[in-house]
Amino acid sequence: MSGAEGPLRIAVAGGSIGGLCAGLALRGAGFDVQVYERVAGPMETRGAGIVVQGELIELLRTHGAGTLPTTRCTVRRYLSPEGGEGEVQRAAQDFTSWEAIYRTLTDAFPPDRYHRGATLTDFGNGEGPVQAHIQGHGVVEADVLVAADGAQSPTRRRFLPELTTIYAGYVAWRGTLDEAEAPPDLVRFFDDAFTFSGARSAGHILVYFIPGDGADTAPGKRRLNWVWYVGVREADLPRLLVDRDGRQHHASLPFGGTPASAIRDLRDLARREVHPMLAALVAATPEPFLQTIVDVAPTRTVFGRVCLLGDAAFVVRPHTAGAAAKAARDARILARALKRAGRNVDDGLSGFEEMQIEFGQGLVDYGVALGRRWAA
Ligand SMILES: Cc1cc2nc3c(=O)[nH]c(=O)nc-3n(C[C@H](O)[C@H](O)[C@H](O)COP(=O)(O)OP(=O)(O)OC[C@H]3O[C@@H](n4cnc5c(N)ncnc54)[C@H](O)[C@@H]3O)c2cc1C
């Protein structure tokens, strides 16, 4: 259908949480949406945890998605590195995983509009519609191109080559351990709690249960999930980001890629630095993986008919527990702004940009403040 008479044609590049939230919200607003994801086969999940936030649940509910698989705890436990049972406060919290969110979103989105192995390789962006070059689909004309292509967004780099990614001075070591494989005393100790602890020198570690394989939330099938923020000098990052096959990475070490020597060093560090039960958890985790913590805060997110969404726009620190919810919010406000604007697409995009930047900058600042308090 021609964009001049029918609904706006919207191409979304990137089919992870941001792209799928955009797909659902924009379709819900009546637009003609296609999602193009670079990965050809099943998406490789790192399986790590995500704290459930209202904005994502609201988007799923509004667009008729199924129930998001979640785990729940009823208390927060604050431990000291010296040991002991710590202090406990009542506070319920729900958790999920990337895999659980991805499954819930894909189940709700029409499969014939979700294209795998479909990389956005180039686009022409002048006045009016965008010509998007999509691998396997030729040149796709769209009234709006939504770039939900992640924290390393090639689209953001093309428009904002000078924008710096600011390293926070620390990395997040992350790990998951299947409940069935975990020593029973660890399961008992961490069950029903969102556990936090400082480390002896500096840094901060937290633990919670998330859905396990296939997003299973049944006791015995869940996973223990932990994140440990550890200070690393910027000059030492390149050495830390070499995987077990000798490949140099720039932002993270993929799941299964951490060299055995780095895992040994991490376990030794845990024995010296954190509560004995946390050290035991780190020791029992087969494949810890690494993510460098950075801030990215652009001052523009709309370029003609192309807009950035989710991590492609702002990259916020994990302490905010807000990246997935931010992607859902971006999707909601984009759909609303375009719907309100009718055929005035440029006005709609400009309204979206203003709201997105105000919120994104606020979340980046919040993450920096939390990082100063907890992790630095
Ligand atoms: C496989 C995977 C696992 C993740 N696991 C976790 C986790 O366990 N815990 C956590 O907190 N966060 C995780 N994240 C990150 C989390 O999804 C994001 O921080 C947040 O939800 C916002 O996501 P996003 O969709 O904006 O970006 P991303 O999730 O990074 O997705 C970007 C997507 O764009 C695709 N893409 C990139 N370039 C192109 C292109 N040129 N053409 C088409 N597609 C392109 C990528 O393949 C990717 O699927 C994961 C992301 C991915 C992709």
GROMACS .gro file of C-alpha atoms in nm, residues 81-299:
model
  219
   81PRO     CA    1   3.159  -0.880   5.309
   82GLU     CA    2   3.253  -1.003   5.658
   83GLY     CA    3   2.976  -1.265   5.657
   84GLY     CA    4   2.659  -1.325   5.861
   85GLU     CA    5   2.291  -1.322   5.772
   86GLY     CA    6   2.274  -0.951   5.690
   87GLU     CA    7   1.980  -0.715   5.737
   88VAL     CA    8   1.644  -0.798   5.587
   89GLN     CA    9   1.367  -0.559   5.480
   90ARG     CA   10   1.030  -0.654   5.338
   91ALA     CA   11   1.010  -0.548   4.971
   92ALA     CA   12   0.853  -0.756   4.697
   93GLN     CA   13   1.018  -0.755   4.354
   94ASP     CA   14   0.959  -0.938   4.026
   95PHE     CA   15   1.238  -1.051   3.795
   96THR     CA   16   1.253  -1.190   3.447
   97SER     CA   17   1.513  -1.268   3.182
   98TRP     CA   18   1.597  -1.143   2.834
   99GLU     CA   19   1.479  -1.475   2.694
  100ALA     CA   20   1.141  -1.454   2.873
  101ILE     CA   21   1.078  -1.101   2.742
  102TYR     CA   22   1.189  -1.189   2.390
  103ARG     CA   23   0.961  -1.497   2.380
  104THR     CA   24   0.664  -1.300   2.510
  105LEU     CA   25   0.715  -1.022   2.256
  106THR     CA   26   0.770  -1.254   1.957
  107ASP     CA   27   0.462  -1.460   2.048
  108ALA     CA   28   0.256  -1.139   2.032
  109PHE     CA   29   0.401  -1.007   1.703
  110PRO     CA   30   0.292  -1.147   1.362
  111PRO     CA   31   0.568  -1.382   1.241
  112ASP     CA   32   0.519  -1.279   0.876
  113ARG     CA   33   0.624  -0.924   0.975
  114TYR     CA   34   0.938  -1.032   1.163
  115HIS     CA   35   1.226  -1.100   0.922
  116ARG     CA   36   1.541  -1.281   1.035
  117GLY     CA   37   1.878  -1.261   0.863
  118ALA     CA   38   1.767  -0.917   0.740
  119THR     CA   39   2.048  -0.671   0.809
  120LEU     CA   40   1.998  -0.303   0.738
  121THR     CA   41   2.309  -0.238   0.528
  122ASP     CA   42   2.247   0.118   0.408
  123PHE     CA   43   1.974   0.376   0.364
  124GLY     CA   44   1.901   0.690   0.170
  125ASN     CA   45   1.743   0.960   0.383
  126GLY     CA   46   1.651   1.286   0.219
  127GLU     CA   47   1.311   1.459   0.214
  128GLY     CA   48   1.016   1.221   0.255
  129PRO     CA   49   1.033   0.840   0.262
  130VAL     CA   50   1.352   0.649   0.344
  131GLN     CA   51   1.503   0.392   0.107
  132ALA     CA   52   1.627   0.116   0.339
  133HIS     CA   53   1.862  -0.147   0.196
  134ILE     CA   54   1.781  -0.470   0.374
  135GLN     CA   55   1.973  -0.791   0.316
  136GLY     CA   56   1.745  -1.039   0.139
  137HIS     CA   57   1.470  -0.779   0.085
  138GLY     CA   58   1.632  -0.532  -0.157
  139VAL     CA   59   1.540  -0.166  -0.121
  140VAL     CA   60   1.244  -0.118   0.113
  141GLU     CA   61   1.068   0.219   0.104
  142ALA     CA   62   0.940   0.334   0.442
  143ASP     CA   63   0.783   0.655   0.571
  144VAL     CA   64   0.986   0.611   0.891
  145LEU     CA   65   1.291   0.398   0.966
  146VAL     CA   66   1.325   0.309   1.335
  147ALA     CA   67   1.681   0.209   1.423
  148ALA     CA   68   1.656  -0.025   1.723
  149ASP     CA   69   2.000  -0.166   1.645
  150GLY     CA   70   2.142  -0.173   1.997
  151ALA     CA   71   2.409  -0.010   2.212
  152GLN     CA   72   2.667  -0.030   1.931
  153SER     CA   73   2.411   0.112   1.683
  154PRO     CA   74   2.569   0.151   1.338
  155THR     CA   75   2.293   0.402   1.261
  156ARG     CA   76   2.385   0.623   1.559
  157ARG     CA   77   2.753   0.607   1.460
  158ARG     CA   78   2.665   0.714   1.106
  159PHE     CA   79   2.471   1.022   1.220
  160LEU     CA   80   2.676   1.107   1.529
  161PRO     CA   81   3.033   0.993   1.462
  162GLU     CA   82   3.170   1.236   1.722
  163LEU     CA   83   2.946   1.117   2.006
  164THR     CA   84   3.163   0.960   2.276
  165THR     CA   85   3.085   0.647   2.471
  166ILE     CA   86   3.198   0.731   2.824
  167TYR     CA   87   3.351   0.443   3.021
  168ALA     CA   88   3.226   0.443   3.381
  169GLY     CA   89   3.550   0.310   3.531
  170TYR     CA   90   3.410  -0.032   3.618
  171VAL     CA   91   3.279  -0.346   3.452
  172ALA     CA   92   2.993  -0.579   3.538
  173TRP     CA   93   3.083  -0.942   3.579
  174ARG     CA   94   2.761  -1.139   3.536
  175GLY     CA   95   2.674  -1.501   3.587
  176THR     CA   96   2.386  -1.744   3.599
  177LEU     CA   97   2.369  -2.081   3.770
  178ASP     CA   98   2.088  -2.332   3.709
  179GLU     CA   99   1.905  -2.393   4.034
  180ALA     CA  100   1.925  -2.769   3.972
  181GLU     CA  101   2.306  -2.744   3.953
  182ALA     CA  102   2.345  -2.513   4.255
  183PRO     CA  103   2.452  -2.640   4.598
  184PRO     CA  104   2.131  -2.659   4.811
  185ASP     CA  105   2.273  -2.427   5.080
  186LEU     CA  106   2.317  -2.153   4.815
  187VAL     CA  107   1.958  -2.198   4.692
  188ARG     CA  108   1.824  -2.174   5.049
  189PHE     CA  109   2.039  -1.872   5.131
  190PHE     CA  110   1.941  -1.665   4.826
  191ASP     CA  111   1.581  -1.783   4.783
  192ASP     CA  112   1.300  -1.529   4.819
  193ALA     CA  113   1.543  -1.235   4.841
  194PHE     CA  114   1.695  -0.959   4.631
  195THR     CA  115   2.044  -0.972   4.785
  196PHE     CA  116   2.289  -0.681   4.783
  197SER     CA  117   2.640  -0.647   4.921
  198GLY     CA  118   2.937  -0.416   4.901
  199ALA     CA  119   3.280  -0.567   4.834
  200ARG     CA  120   3.575  -0.510   5.072
  201SER     CA  121   3.777  -0.267   4.855
  202ALA     CA  122   3.502  -0.119   4.638
  203GLY     CA  123   3.222  -0.232   4.414
  204HIS     CA  124   2.887  -0.390   4.461
  205ILE     CA  125   2.728  -0.730   4.397
  206LEU     CA  126   2.363  -0.834   4.375
  207VAL     CA  127   2.179  -1.165   4.335
  208TYR     CA  128   1.825  -1.277   4.244
  209PHE     CA  129   1.644  -1.571   4.090
  210ILE     CA  130   1.521  -1.550   3.729
  211PRO     CA  131   1.327  -1.785   3.500
  212GLY     CA  132   1.539  -2.077   3.376
  213ASP     CA  133   1.568  -2.261   3.046
  214GLY     CA  134   1.259  -2.204   2.827
  215ALA     CA  135   1.156  -1.921   3.066
  216ASP     CA  136   1.054  -2.184   3.325
  217THR     CA  137   0.972  -2.025   3.664
  218ALA     CA  138   0.901  -2.344   3.863
  219PRO     CA  139   1.117  -2.393   4.176
  220GLY     CA  140   1.403  -2.621   4.078
  221LYS     CA  141   1.400  -2.492   3.719
  222ARG     CA  142   1.496  -2.131   3.789
  223ARG     CA  143   1.840  -1.972   3.768
  224LEU     CA  144   2.043  -1.782   4.022
  225ASN     CA  145   2.155  -1.460   3.856
  226TRP     CA  146   2.429  -1.230   3.986
  227VAL     CA  147   2.596  -0.906   3.879
  228TRP     CA  148   2.921  -0.784   4.034
  229TYR     CA  149   3.055  -0.434   3.958
  230VAL     CA  150   3.435  -0.431   3.971
  231GLY     CA  151   3.663  -0.131   3.910
  232VAL     CA  152   3.899  -0.173   3.614
  233ARG     CA  153   4.135   0.094   3.479
  234GLU     CA  154   4.054   0.189   3.123
  235ALA     CA  155   4.407   0.097   3.015
  236ASP     CA  156   4.348  -0.260   3.140
  237LEU     CA  157   4.022  -0.312   2.947
  238PRO     CA  158   4.171  -0.435   2.615
  239ARG     CA  159   4.357  -0.715   2.797
  240LEU     CA  160   4.040  -0.816   2.984
  241LEU     CA  161   3.833  -0.817   2.666
  242VAL     CA  162   4.027  -1.093   2.488
  243ASP     CA  163   3.813  -1.408   2.470
  244ARG     CA  164   3.925  -1.767   2.516
  245ASP     CA  165   3.994  -1.798   2.142
  246GLY     CA  166   4.219  -1.492   2.148
  247ARG     CA  167   3.965  -1.260   1.981
  248GLN     CA  168   3.963  -0.896   2.090
  249HIS     CA  169   3.621  -0.756   2.190
  250HIS     CA  170   3.535  -0.392   2.257
  251ALA     CA  171   3.236  -0.374   2.490
  252SER     CA  172   3.174  -0.719   2.639
  253LEU     CA  173   3.292  -1.078   2.657
  254PRO     CA  174   3.016  -1.303   2.528
  255PHE     CA  175   2.864  -1.580   2.735
  256GLY     CA  176   3.099  -1.880   2.710
  257GLY     CA  177   3.390  -1.663   2.593
  258THR     CA  178   3.571  -1.582   2.920
  259PRO     CA  179   3.918  -1.743   2.935
  260ALA     CA  180   3.973  -1.997   3.216
  261SER     CA  181   4.251  -1.780   3.365
  262ALA     CA  182   4.013  -1.480   3.397
  263ILE     CA  183   3.750  -1.701   3.564
  264ARG     CA  184   4.016  -1.824   3.813
  265ASP     CA  185   4.120  -1.464   3.888
  266LEU     CA  186   3.757  -1.364   3.941
  267ARG     CA  187   3.696  -1.652   4.183
  268ASP     CA  188   4.013  -1.561   4.377
  269LEU     CA  189   3.901  -1.199   4.392
  270ALA     CA  190   3.558  -1.308   4.518
  271ARG     CA  191   3.718  -1.511   4.801
  272ARG     CA  192   3.905  -1.201   4.916
  273GLU     CA  193   3.639  -0.938   4.854
  274VAL     CA  194   3.282  -1.055   4.911
  275HIS     CA  195   3.060  -1.240   5.159
  276PRO     CA  196   3.150  -1.613   5.170
  277MET     CA  197   2.811  -1.718   5.024
  278LEU     CA  198   2.859  -1.475   4.734
  279ALA     CA  199   3.212  -1.608   4.680
  280ALA     CA  200   3.067  -1.961   4.677
  281LEU     CA  201   2.810  -1.853   4.419
  282VAL     CA  202   3.080  -1.701   4.195
  283ALA     CA  203   3.287  -2.020   4.236
  284ALA     CA  204   2.991  -2.244   4.140
  285THR     CA  205   2.901  -2.041   3.826
  286PRO     CA  206   3.039  -2.217   3.518
  287GLU     CA  207   3.060  -1.928   3.269
  288PRO     CA  208   3.080  -1.576   3.411
  289PHE     CA  209   3.077  -1.311   3.139
  290LEU     CA  210   3.171  -0.947   3.125
  291GLN     CA  211   3.013  -0.620   3.020
  292THR     CA  212   3.189  -0.283   3.034
  293ILE     CA  213   2.973  -0.011   3.185
  294VAL     CA  214   2.934   0.299   2.970
  295ASP     CA  215   2.712   0.602   2.930
  296VAL     CA  216   2.586   0.720   2.591
  297ALA     CA  217   2.373   1.035   2.580
  298PRO     CA  218   2.305   1.185   2.236
  299THR     CA  219   2.156   1.532   2.199
   0.00000   0.00000   0.00000
